[in-house]
Amino acid sequence: MLTFDTIVIGAGPAGLAASLYLKRAGIEVLLIDKDAPGGQMLKTSKIENYLGFKSINGAELALNMFNHVKSNDIPFEFSEVISVDKKGSGFVVKTPDKHFSCKHVVIATGRMPNKLHLPDEDKIQGVSYCAVCDGSFYKNKIVGVVGGGNSAYTNALYLSDLCEQVYIFVRGEVKAEEELINRVRNRDNIVVLKNTQIIKLISENNKLKGVNLADERKLKLEGLFIAIGGKPKINFIKNIELEKEYIKVDSKMRTSLKGVYACGDVIYKDYYQIATAIGDGAVAALSIKAGD
Ligand SMILES: Cc1cc2nc3c(=O)[nH]c(=O)nc-3n(C[C@H](O)[C@H](O)[C@H](O)COP(=O)(O)OP(=O)(O)OC[C@H]3O[C@@H](n4cnc5c(N)ncnc54)[C@H](O)[C@@H]3O)c2cc1C
């Protein structure tokens, strides 16, 4: 069994940042990912809010980051972590064919946004899961936000500053906080459509043109932001404290399990971005270095 001081699980921006900071602090680290390094950045065609790059393809940014990590001689294991178990004062991290031991674990396994599961949802240009990331592509256009929680209402407020008109499609109950509901009510260009369900995405040449609703209405729009939550990827670890399904951490990225840290999209926080994931990864690494 190979031994490291720290094992970082997930090579998205959070895990890449954590492993770089750990290695540069003199800590022996192993980085593991089941897919190509880069995480969700690999699914992003254009990134325009990551400082230092006015506009960059997600795969290119991911490769830049991974090359930076590799240039620091950080070992990378291309495999899926299937379990993390406490053993003595440390942990055993298992992949289908290897076991590793370590003193600290950094969980940086990200999350999957929930989907509407409509035909062609993954193919049509104009469907997005992140208003902060993609909102500026829809300046002065008509857009929709799906969801009735804080995230949907926050996205709608963000978009209402950029777009001509914003519809919020709420299928069930509105669960957003009263303060957000009031702010939305005071915006002239946001319309909340309650008890509505989108049943079809209308597209032309693969670009979103509108939606069909269950009540037979048809609305024209060019962007649809789906904000119905997400699922963090944490099936390999047990007994870790969660907050709204995400891993709960303190300001040093410590979880409820001593020696286990978490960072990036897998934790409960307000903003799920590349910049915040990198900040979280750096904090997790520096907390380990400081012995926190
Ligand atoms: C379509 C899209 C567009 C986006 N656009 C932007 C944007 O323009 N700007 C912006 O700032 N943010 C954007 N985001 C959000 C941003 O990509 C995420 O906030 C960020 O990638 C989170 O980083 P992370 O490292 O926490 O997780 P992720 O990027 O999700 O990386 C997690 C990694 O963990 C690996 N993993 C998971 N489980 C295991 C396991 N059991 N074993 C081994 N490896 C595992 C995964 O393979 C993955 O590589 C976008 C997201 C999406 C989906």
PDB file of N, CA, C and O in Angstrom, residues 1-4 7 9 30 32 77 79-87 91-102 105:
ATOM      1  N   MET A   1       0.849  -1.198   0.000  1.00  0.00           N
ATOM      2  CA  MET A   1       0.000   0.000   0.000  1.00  0.00           C
ATOM      3  C   MET A   1       0.887   1.251   0.000  1.00  0.00           C
ATOM      4  O   MET A   1       1.757   1.396   0.850  1.00  0.00           O
ATOM      5  N   LEU A   2       0.649   2.151  -0.965  1.00  0.00           N
ATOM      6  CA  LEU A   2       1.429   3.391  -1.032  1.00  0.00           C
ATOM      7  C   LEU A   2       0.916   4.390   0.007  1.00  0.00           C
ATOM      8  O   LEU A   2      -0.301   4.487   0.233  1.00  0.00           O
ATOM      9  N   THR A   3       1.848   5.132   0.589  1.00  0.00           N
ATOM     10  CA  THR A   3       1.463   6.083   1.642  1.00  0.00           C
ATOM     11  C   THR A   3       1.812   7.511   1.231  1.00  0.00           C
ATOM     12  O   THR A   3       2.892   7.763   0.697  1.00  0.00           O
ATOM     13  N   PHE A   4       0.875   8.406   1.487  1.00  0.00           N
ATOM     14  CA  PHE A   4       1.088   9.840   1.236  1.00  0.00           C
ATOM     15  C   PHE A   4       0.659  10.605   2.481  1.00  0.00           C
ATOM     16  O   PHE A   4      -0.111  10.079   3.282  1.00  0.00           O
ATOM     17  N   ILE A   7      -4.192  12.857   0.452  1.00  0.00           N
ATOM     18  CA  ILE A   7      -4.758  12.435  -0.836  1.00  0.00           C
ATOM     19  C   ILE A   7      -5.881  13.401  -1.188  1.00  0.00           C
ATOM     20  O   ILE A   7      -6.777  13.657  -0.370  1.00  0.00           O
ATOM     21  N   ILE A   9      -8.963  14.037  -3.615  1.00  0.00           N
ATOM     22  CA  ILE A   9      -9.869  13.293  -4.502  1.00  0.00           C
ATOM     23  C   ILE A   9     -10.623  14.291  -5.371  1.00  0.00           C
ATOM     24  O   ILE A   9     -11.407  15.091  -4.878  1.00  0.00           O
ATOM     25  N   LEU A  30      -1.031  12.990  -3.252  1.00  0.00           N
ATOM     26  CA  LEU A  30      -1.460  12.231  -4.434  1.00  0.00           C
ATOM     27  C   LEU A  30      -2.797  12.809  -4.879  1.00  0.00           C
ATOM     28  O   LEU A  30      -3.699  13.018  -4.056  1.00  0.00           O
ATOM     29  N   ILE A  32      -6.123  12.239  -7.258  1.00  0.00           N
ATOM     30  CA  ILE A  32      -6.842  11.146  -7.929  1.00  0.00           C
ATOM     31  C   ILE A  32      -8.067  11.709  -8.642  1.00  0.00           C
ATOM     32  O   ILE A  32      -8.805  12.513  -8.063  1.00  0.00           O
ATOM     33  N   GLU A  77      -3.279   9.858 -10.138  1.00  0.00           N
ATOM     34  CA  GLU A  77      -3.823   8.508 -10.299  1.00  0.00           C
ATOM     35  C   GLU A  77      -5.161   8.630 -11.026  1.00  0.00           C
ATOM     36  O   GLU A  77      -6.070   9.316 -10.561  1.00  0.00           O
ATOM     37  N   SER A  79      -8.227   7.129 -11.590  1.00  0.00           N
ATOM     38  CA  SER A  79      -9.078   6.052 -11.089  1.00  0.00           C
ATOM     39  C   SER A  79     -10.191   6.625 -10.215  1.00  0.00           C
ATOM     40  O   SER A  79     -10.081   7.749  -9.728  1.00  0.00           O
ATOM     41  N   GLU A  80     -11.210   5.830  -9.997  1.00  0.00           N
ATOM     42  CA  GLU A  80     -12.329   6.304  -9.171  1.00  0.00           C
ATOM     43  C   GLU A  80     -12.133   5.880  -7.719  1.00  0.00           C
ATOM     44  O   GLU A  80     -11.838   4.712  -7.439  1.00  0.00           O
ATOM     45  N   VAL A  81     -12.297   6.834  -6.814  1.00  0.00           N
ATOM     46  CA  VAL A  81     -12.247   6.479  -5.389  1.00  0.00           C
ATOM     47  C   VAL A  81     -13.585   5.848  -5.016  1.00  0.00           C
ATOM     48  O   VAL A  81     -14.647   6.429  -5.268  1.00  0.00           O
ATOM     49  N   ILE A  82     -13.529   4.639  -4.443  1.00  0.00           N
ATOM     50  CA  ILE A  82     -14.786   3.966  -4.091  1.00  0.00           C
ATOM     51  C   ILE A  82     -15.042   3.970  -2.579  1.00  0.00           C
ATOM     52  O   ILE A  82     -16.170   3.789  -2.156  1.00  0.00           O
ATOM     53  N   SER A  83     -13.965   4.195  -1.792  1.00  0.00           N
ATOM     54  CA  SER A  83     -14.224   4.325  -0.347  1.00  0.00           C
ATOM     55  C   SER A  83     -13.073   5.052   0.349  1.00  0.00           C
ATOM     56  O   SER A  83     -11.927   5.021  -0.102  1.00  0.00           O
ATOM     57  N   VAL A  84     -13.444   5.711   1.432  1.00  0.00           N
ATOM     58  CA  VAL A  84     -12.462   6.349   2.329  1.00  0.00           C
ATOM     59  C   VAL A  84     -12.823   5.872   3.729  1.00  0.00           C
ATOM     60  O   VAL A  84     -13.952   6.094   4.188  1.00  0.00           O
ATOM     61  N   ASP A  85     -11.902   5.169   4.382  1.00  0.00           N
ATOM     62  CA  ASP A  85     -12.195   4.627   5.715  1.00  0.00           C
ATOM     63  C   ASP A  85     -11.115   5.026   6.696  1.00  0.00           C
ATOM     64  O   ASP A  85      -9.933   5.071   6.351  1.00  0.00           O
ATOM     65  N   LYS A  86     -11.542   5.278   7.896  1.00  0.00           N
ATOM     66  CA  LYS A  86     -10.607   5.618   8.973  1.00  0.00           C
ATOM     67  C   LYS A  86      -9.791   4.376   9.330  1.00  0.00           C
ATOM     68  O   LYS A  86     -10.345   3.272   9.413  1.00  0.00           O
ATOM     69  N   LYS A  87      -8.464   4.525   9.468  1.00  0.00           N
ATOM     70  CA  LYS A  87      -7.664   3.400   9.947  1.00  0.00           C
ATOM     71  C   LYS A  87      -6.575   3.960  10.868  1.00  0.00           C
ATOM     72  O   LYS A  87      -5.721   4.731  10.420  1.00  0.00           O
ATOM     73  N   PHE A  91      -6.165   7.337   7.212  1.00  0.00           N
ATOM     74  CA  PHE A  91      -7.267   6.862   6.359  1.00  0.00           C
ATOM     75  C   PHE A  91      -6.745   5.895   5.308  1.00  0.00           C
ATOM     76  O   PHE A  91      -5.578   5.970   4.902  1.00  0.00           O
ATOM     77  N   VAL A  92      -7.637   5.018   4.858  1.00  0.00           N
ATOM     78  CA  VAL A  92      -7.336   4.181   3.689  1.00  0.00           C
ATOM     79  C   VAL A  92      -8.287   4.616   2.585  1.00  0.00           C
ATOM     80  O   VAL A  92      -9.510   4.670   2.772  1.00  0.00           O
ATOM     81  N   VAL A  93      -7.689   4.981   1.452  1.00  0.00           N
ATOM     82  CA  VAL A  93      -8.470   5.409   0.293  1.00  0.00           C
ATOM     83  C   VAL A  93      -8.386   4.289  -0.735  1.00  0.00           C
ATOM     84  O   VAL A  93      -7.294   3.883  -1.132  1.00  0.00           O
ATOM     85  N   LYS A  94      -9.568   3.796  -1.171  1.00  0.00           N
ATOM     86  CA  LYS A  94      -9.563   2.663  -2.106  1.00  0.00           C
ATOM     87  C   LYS A  94     -10.103   3.054  -3.463  1.00  0.00           C
ATOM     88  O   LYS A  94     -11.115   3.759  -3.566  1.00  0.00           O
ATOM     89  N   THR A  95      -9.401   2.558  -4.492  1.00  0.00           N
ATOM     90  CA  THR A  95      -9.926   2.610  -5.856  1.00  0.00           C
ATOM     91  C   THR A  95     -10.205   1.144  -6.228  1.00  0.00           C
ATOM     92  O   THR A  95      -9.852   0.252  -5.453  1.00  0.00           O
ATOM     93  N   PRO A  96     -10.822   0.850  -7.374  1.00  0.00           N
ATOM     94  CA  PRO A  96     -11.148  -0.553  -7.652  1.00  0.00           C
ATOM     95  C   PRO A  96      -9.938  -1.484  -7.586  1.00  0.00           C
ATOM     96  O   PRO A  96     -10.061  -2.646  -7.219  1.00  0.00           O
ATOM     97  N   ASP A  97      -8.720  -0.991  -7.918  1.00  0.00           N
ATOM     98  CA  ASP A  97      -7.601  -1.936  -7.867  1.00  0.00           C
ATOM     99  C   ASP A  97      -6.398  -1.511  -7.016  1.00  0.00           C
ATOM    100  O   ASP A  97      -5.368  -2.177  -7.048  1.00  0.00           O
ATOM    101  N   LYS A  98      -6.538  -0.402  -6.273  1.00  0.00           N
ATOM    102  CA  LYS A  98      -5.413  -0.007  -5.407  1.00  0.00           C
ATOM    103  C   LYS A  98      -5.917   0.515  -4.062  1.00  0.00           C
ATOM    104  O   LYS A  98      -7.029   1.053  -3.993  1.00  0.00           O
ATOM    105  N   HIS A  99      -5.048   0.388  -3.056  1.00  0.00           N
ATOM    106  CA  HIS A  99      -5.341   0.970  -1.740  1.00  0.00           C
ATOM    107  C   HIS A  99      -4.208   1.935  -1.395  1.00  0.00           C
ATOM    108  O   HIS A  99      -3.041   1.612  -1.621  1.00  0.00           O
ATOM    109  N   PHE A 100      -4.555   3.093  -0.862  1.00  0.00           N
ATOM    110  CA  PHE A 100      -3.546   4.083  -0.450  1.00  0.00           C
ATOM    111  C   PHE A 100      -3.804   4.440   1.003  1.00  0.00           C
ATOM    112  O   PHE A 100      -4.965   4.485   1.433  1.00  0.00           O
ATOM    113  N   SER A 101      -2.721   4.759   1.741  1.00  0.00           N
ATOM    114  CA  SER A 101      -2.971   5.254   3.098  1.00  0.00           C
ATOM    115  C   SER A 101      -2.476   6.694   3.193  1.00  0.00           C
ATOM    116  O   SER A 101      -1.575   7.113   2.445  1.00  0.00           O
ATOM    117  N   CYS A 102      -3.106   7.449   4.082  1.00  0.00           N
ATOM    118  CA  CYS A 102      -2.734   8.871   4.222  1.00  0.00           C
ATOM    119  C   CYS A 102      -3.191   9.399   5.575  1.00  0.00           C
ATOM    120  O   CYS A 102      -4.015   8.769   6.248  1.00  0.00           O
ATOM    121  N   VAL A 105      -7.264  13.711   4.079  1.00  0.00           N
ATOM    122  CA  VAL A 105      -7.979  13.553   2.799  1.00  0.00           C
ATOM    123  C   VAL A 105      -8.607  14.898   2.458  1.00  0.00           C
ATOM    124  O   VAL A 105      -9.167  15.568   3.338  1.00  0.00           O
TER     125      VAL A 105
END
